mmCIF file of C-alpha atoms in Angstrom:
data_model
loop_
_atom_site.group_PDB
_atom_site.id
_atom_site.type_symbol
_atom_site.label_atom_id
_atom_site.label_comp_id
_atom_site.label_asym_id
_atom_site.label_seq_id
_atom_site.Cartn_x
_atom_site.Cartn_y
_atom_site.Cartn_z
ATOM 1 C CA UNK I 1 0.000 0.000 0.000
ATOM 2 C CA UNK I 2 1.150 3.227 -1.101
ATOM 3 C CA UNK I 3 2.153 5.806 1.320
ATOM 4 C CA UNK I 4 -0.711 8.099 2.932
ATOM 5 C CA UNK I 5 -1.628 11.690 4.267
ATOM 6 C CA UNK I 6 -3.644 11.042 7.965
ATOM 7 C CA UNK I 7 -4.843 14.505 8.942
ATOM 8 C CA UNK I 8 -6.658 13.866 12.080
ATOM 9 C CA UNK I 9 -8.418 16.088 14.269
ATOM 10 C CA UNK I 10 -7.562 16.946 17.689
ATOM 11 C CA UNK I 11 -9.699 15.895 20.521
ATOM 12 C CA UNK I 12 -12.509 17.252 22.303
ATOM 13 C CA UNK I 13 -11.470 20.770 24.117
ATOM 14 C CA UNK I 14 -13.451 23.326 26.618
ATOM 15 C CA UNK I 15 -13.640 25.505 24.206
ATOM 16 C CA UNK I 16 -15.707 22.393 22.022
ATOM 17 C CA UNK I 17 -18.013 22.014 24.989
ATOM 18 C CA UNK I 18 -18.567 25.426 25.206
ATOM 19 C CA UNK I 19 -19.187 26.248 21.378
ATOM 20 C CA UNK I 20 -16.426 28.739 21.454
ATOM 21 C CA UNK I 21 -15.126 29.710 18.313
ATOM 22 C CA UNK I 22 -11.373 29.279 19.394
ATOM 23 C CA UNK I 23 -8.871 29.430 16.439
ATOM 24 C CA UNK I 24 -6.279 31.710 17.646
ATOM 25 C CA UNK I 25 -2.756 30.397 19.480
ATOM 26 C CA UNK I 26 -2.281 28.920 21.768
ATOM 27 C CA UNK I 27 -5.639 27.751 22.139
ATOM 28 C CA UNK I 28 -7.461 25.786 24.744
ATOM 29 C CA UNK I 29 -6.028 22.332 25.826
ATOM 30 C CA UNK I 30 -7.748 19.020 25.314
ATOM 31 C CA UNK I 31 -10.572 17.857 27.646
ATOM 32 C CA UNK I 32 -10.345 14.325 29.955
ATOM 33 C CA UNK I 33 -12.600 13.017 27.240
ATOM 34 C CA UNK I 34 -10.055 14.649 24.434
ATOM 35 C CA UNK I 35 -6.926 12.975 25.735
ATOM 36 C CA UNK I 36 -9.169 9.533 25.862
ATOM 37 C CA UNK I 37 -10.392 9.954 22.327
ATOM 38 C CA UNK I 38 -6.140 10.957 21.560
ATOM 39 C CA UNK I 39 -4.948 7.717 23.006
ATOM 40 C CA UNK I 40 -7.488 5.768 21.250
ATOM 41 C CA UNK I 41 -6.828 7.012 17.627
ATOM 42 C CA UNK I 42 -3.024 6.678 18.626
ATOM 43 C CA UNK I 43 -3.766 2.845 19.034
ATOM 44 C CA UNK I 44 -5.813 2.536 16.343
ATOM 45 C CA UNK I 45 -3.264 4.094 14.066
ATOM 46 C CA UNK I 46 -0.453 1.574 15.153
ATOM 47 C CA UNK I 47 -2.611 -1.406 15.363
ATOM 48 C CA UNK I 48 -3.444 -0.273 11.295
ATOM 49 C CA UNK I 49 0.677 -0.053 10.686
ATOM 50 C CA UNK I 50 1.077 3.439 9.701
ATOM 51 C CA UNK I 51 4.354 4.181 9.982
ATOM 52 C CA UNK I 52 5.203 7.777 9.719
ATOM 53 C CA UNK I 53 8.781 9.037 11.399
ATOM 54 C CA UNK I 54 6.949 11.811 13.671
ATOM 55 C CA UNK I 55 3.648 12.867 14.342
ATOM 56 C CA UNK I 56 3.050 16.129 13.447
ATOM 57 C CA UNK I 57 0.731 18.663 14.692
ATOM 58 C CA UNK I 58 -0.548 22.507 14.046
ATOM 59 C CA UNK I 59 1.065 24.699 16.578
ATOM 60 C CA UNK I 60 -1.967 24.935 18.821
ATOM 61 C CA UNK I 61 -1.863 23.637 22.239
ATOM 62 C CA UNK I 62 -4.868 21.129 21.444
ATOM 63 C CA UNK I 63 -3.539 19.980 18.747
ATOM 64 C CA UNK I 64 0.476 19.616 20.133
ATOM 65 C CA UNK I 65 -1.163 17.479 22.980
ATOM 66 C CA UNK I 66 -3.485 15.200 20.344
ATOM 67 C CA UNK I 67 -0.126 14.634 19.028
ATOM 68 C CA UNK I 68 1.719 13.672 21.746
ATOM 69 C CA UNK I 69 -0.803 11.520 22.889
ATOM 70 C CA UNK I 70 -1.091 9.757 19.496
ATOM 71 C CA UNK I 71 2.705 10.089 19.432
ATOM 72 C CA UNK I 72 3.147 7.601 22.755
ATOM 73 C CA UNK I 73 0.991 4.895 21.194
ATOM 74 C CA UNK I 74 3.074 5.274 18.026
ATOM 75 C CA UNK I 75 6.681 5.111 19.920
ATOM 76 C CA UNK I 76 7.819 8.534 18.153
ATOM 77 C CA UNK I 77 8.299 12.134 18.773
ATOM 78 C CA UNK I 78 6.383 14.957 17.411
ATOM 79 C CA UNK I 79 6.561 18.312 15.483
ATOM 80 C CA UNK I 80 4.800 21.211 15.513
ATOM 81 C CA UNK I 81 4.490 23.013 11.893
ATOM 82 C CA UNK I 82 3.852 26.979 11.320
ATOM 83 C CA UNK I 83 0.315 27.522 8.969
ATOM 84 C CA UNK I 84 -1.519 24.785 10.137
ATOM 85 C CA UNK I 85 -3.975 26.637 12.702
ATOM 86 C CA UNK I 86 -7.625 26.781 12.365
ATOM 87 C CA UNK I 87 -9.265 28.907 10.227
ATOM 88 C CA UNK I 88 -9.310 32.270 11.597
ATOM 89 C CA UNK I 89 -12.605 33.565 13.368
ATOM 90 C CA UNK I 90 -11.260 36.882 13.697
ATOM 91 C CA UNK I 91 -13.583 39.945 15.602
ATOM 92 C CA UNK I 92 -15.803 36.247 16.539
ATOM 93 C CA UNK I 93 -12.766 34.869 18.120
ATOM 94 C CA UNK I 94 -14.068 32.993 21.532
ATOM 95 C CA UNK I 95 -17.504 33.889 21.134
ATOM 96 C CA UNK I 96 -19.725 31.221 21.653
ATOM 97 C CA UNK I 97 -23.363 33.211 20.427
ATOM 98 C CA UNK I 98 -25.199 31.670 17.622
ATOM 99 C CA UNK I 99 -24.330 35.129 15.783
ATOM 100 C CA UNK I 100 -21.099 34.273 15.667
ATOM 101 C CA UNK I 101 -21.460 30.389 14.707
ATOM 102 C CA UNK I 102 -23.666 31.356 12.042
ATOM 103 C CA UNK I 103 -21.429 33.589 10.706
ATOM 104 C CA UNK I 104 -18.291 30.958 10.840
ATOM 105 C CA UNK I 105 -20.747 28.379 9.297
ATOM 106 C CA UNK I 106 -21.606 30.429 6.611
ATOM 107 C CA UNK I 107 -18.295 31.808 5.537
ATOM 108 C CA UNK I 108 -17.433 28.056 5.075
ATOM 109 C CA UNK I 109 -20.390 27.478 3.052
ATOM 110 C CA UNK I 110 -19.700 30.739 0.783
ATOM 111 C CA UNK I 111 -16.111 28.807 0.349
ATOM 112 C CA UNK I 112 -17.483 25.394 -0.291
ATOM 113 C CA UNK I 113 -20.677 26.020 -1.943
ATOM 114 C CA UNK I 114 -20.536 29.295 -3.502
ATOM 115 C CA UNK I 115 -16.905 29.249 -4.453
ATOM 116 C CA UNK I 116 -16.667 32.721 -3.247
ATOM 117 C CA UNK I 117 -12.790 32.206 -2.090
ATOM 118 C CA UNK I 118 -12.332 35.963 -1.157
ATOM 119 C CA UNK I 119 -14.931 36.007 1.361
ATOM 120 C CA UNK I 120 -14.010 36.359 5.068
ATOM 121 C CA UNK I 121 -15.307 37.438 8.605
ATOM 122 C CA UNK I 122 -14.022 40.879 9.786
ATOM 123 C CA UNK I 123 -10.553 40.619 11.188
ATOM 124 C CA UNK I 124 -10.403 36.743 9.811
ATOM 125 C CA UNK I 125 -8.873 35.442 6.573
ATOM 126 C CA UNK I 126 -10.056 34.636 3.123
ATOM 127 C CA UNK I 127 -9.560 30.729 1.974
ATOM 128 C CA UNK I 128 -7.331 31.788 -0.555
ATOM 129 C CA UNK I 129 -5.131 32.732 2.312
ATOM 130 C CA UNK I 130 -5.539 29.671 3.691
ATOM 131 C CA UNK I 131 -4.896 27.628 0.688
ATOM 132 C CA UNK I 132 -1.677 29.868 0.805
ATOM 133 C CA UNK I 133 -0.623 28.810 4.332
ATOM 134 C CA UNK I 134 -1.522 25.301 3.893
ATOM 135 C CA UNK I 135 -0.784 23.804 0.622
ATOM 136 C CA UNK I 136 2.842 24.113 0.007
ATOM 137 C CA UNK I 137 3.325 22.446 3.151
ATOM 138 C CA UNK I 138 1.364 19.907 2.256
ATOM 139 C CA UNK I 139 3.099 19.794 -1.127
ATOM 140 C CA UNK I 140 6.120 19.649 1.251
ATOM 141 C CA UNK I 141 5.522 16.694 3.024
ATOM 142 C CA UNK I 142 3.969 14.809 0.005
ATOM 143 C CA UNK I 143 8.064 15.522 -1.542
ATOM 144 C CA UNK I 144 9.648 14.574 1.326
ATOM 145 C CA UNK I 145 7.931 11.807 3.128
ATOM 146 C CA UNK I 146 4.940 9.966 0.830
ATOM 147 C CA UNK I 147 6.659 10.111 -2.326
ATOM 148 C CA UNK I 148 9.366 8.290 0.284
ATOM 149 C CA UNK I 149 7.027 5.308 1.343
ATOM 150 C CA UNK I 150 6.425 7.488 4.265
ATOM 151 C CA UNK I 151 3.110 7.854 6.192
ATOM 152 C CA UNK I 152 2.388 11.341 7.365
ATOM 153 C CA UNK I 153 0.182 11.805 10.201
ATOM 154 C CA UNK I 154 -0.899 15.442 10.811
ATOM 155 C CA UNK I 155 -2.541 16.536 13.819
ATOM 156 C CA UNK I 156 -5.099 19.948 12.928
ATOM 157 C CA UNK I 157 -8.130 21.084 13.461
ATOM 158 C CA UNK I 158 -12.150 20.323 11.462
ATOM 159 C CA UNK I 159 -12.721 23.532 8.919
ATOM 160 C CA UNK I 160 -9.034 23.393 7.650
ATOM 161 C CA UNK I 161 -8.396 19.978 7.069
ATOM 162 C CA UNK I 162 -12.097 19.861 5.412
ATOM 163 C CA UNK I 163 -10.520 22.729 3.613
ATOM 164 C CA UNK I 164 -7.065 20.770 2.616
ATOM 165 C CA UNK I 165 -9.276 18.150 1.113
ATOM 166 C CA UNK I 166 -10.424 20.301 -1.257
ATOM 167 C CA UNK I 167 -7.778 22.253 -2.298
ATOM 168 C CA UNK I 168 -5.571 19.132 -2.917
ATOM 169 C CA UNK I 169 -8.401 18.092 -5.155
ATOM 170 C CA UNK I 170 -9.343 14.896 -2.915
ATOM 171 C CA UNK I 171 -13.501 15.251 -2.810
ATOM 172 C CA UNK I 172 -15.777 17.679 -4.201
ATOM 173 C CA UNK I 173 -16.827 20.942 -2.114
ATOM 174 C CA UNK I 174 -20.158 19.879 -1.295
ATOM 175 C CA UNK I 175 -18.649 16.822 0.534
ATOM 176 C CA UNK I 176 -16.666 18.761 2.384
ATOM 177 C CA UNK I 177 -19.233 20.876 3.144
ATOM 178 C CA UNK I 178 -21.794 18.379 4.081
ATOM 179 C CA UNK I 179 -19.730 16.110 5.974
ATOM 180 C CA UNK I 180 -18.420 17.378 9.573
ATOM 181 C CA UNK I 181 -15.474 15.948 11.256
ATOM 182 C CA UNK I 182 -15.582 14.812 14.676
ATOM 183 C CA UNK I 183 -12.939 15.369 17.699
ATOM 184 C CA UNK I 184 -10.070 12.903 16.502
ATOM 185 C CA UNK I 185 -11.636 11.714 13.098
ATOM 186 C CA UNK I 186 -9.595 11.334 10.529
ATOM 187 C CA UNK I 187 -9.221 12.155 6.709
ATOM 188 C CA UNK I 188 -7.244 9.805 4.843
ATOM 189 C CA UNK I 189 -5.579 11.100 1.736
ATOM 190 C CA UNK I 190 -3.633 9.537 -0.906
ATOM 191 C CA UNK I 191 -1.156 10.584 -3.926
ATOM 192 C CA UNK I 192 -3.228 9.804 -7.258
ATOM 193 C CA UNK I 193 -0.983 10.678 -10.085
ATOM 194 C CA UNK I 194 -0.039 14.381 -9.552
ATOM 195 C CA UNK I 195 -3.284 14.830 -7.679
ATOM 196 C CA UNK I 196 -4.878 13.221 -4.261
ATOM 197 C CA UNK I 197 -8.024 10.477 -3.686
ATOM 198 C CA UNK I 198 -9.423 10.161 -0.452
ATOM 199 C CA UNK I 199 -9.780 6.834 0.988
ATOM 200 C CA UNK I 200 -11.292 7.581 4.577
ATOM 201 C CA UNK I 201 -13.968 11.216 5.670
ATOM 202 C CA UNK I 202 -14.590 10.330 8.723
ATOM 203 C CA UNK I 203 -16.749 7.200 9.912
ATOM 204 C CA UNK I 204 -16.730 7.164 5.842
ATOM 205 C CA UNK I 205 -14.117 4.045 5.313
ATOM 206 C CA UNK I 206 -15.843 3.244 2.253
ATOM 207 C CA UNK I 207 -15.767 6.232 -0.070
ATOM 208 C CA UNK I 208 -17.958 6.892 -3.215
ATOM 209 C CA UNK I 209 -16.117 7.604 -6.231
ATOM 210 C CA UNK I 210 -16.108 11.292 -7.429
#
């Protein structure tokens, strides 16, 4: 089996509970429930043989602790990478009103669904930035490790790796956009020629073909 992309999501944090929009650094730390649902992915991961050299992880402190956690199971060390942080919530950062969800929600959807990639929230970003941030790292790791025979596992957060998906070509926008990702999910991309598949969304292990 060819080498894979695991971007998993970090686990369940206060700020989840809470409905906080929380995308700025460093972030809230994972729940008891969160570091449960870490340890658990980590052991599913090594009980599947991936086999990447490091687990690595956005720079937030949820997702730096998902990684370590899934890190222990895995018997490796882990690495936090610059650009990988949520997608920005800006003048909504923290607030947990359903003003501000809708708002988040619906930037996504003007993304996904309207292809209006110059939207954003006041004070937040546009997904054209974060297809800036994102995607040569990606591009990075696809050089360096899976064109290797390397597994990457990356440790980041629901709206950006939805986002990732996309903009590596992997599903269509509306399947992003329809399908959530849980605390500690995973999305399970893989090199297709010079473009990407998906082979996991999710509780999705079986995926349709686009």
């Amino acid at each position: 089996m060819s080498a894979r992309l695991y971007l998993v999501r970090h686990g369940q944090t206060s700020s989840n509970v809470a409905g906080a929009l929380d995308t700025k650094l460093p972030g809230a730390p994972l729940t008891e429930l969160g570091r449960e649902q870490a340890g658990i992915r980590g052991r599913e991961l090594a009980e599947a043989g991936v086999s990447p050299r490091v687990v690595m992880s956005s720079e937030a402190a949820r997702a730096r602790e998902t990684a370590g956690l899934i890190a222990a199971e895995l018997g490796l060390e882990t690495q936090a990478l610059p650009g990988m942080i949520e997608i920005q919530a800006g003048a909504y950062e923290m607030q947990t009103g359903t003003e501000a969800l809708l708002a988040y929600g619906r930037l996504i959807r003007d993304w996904l669904e309207l292809g209006d990639l110059t939207s954003s929230l006041p004070e937040g970003e546009s997904a054209l930035d974060v297809q800036e941030r994102t995607m040569p790292m990606i591009a990075e790791l696809r050089e360096s490790y899976l064109d290797n025979g390397i597994d990457v596992v990356l440790v980041v957060h629901g709206a950006v790796m939805r986002m990732m998906a996309v903009f590596a070509g992997a599903v269509p926008s509306q399947w992003a956009l329809d399908n959530h990702i849980d605390n500690c999910a995973v999305i399970e991309l893989v090199p297709d020629g010079g473009g990407w598949s998906c082979a996991r969304w999710g509780d999705h292990v079986e995926m349709p073909r686009f």
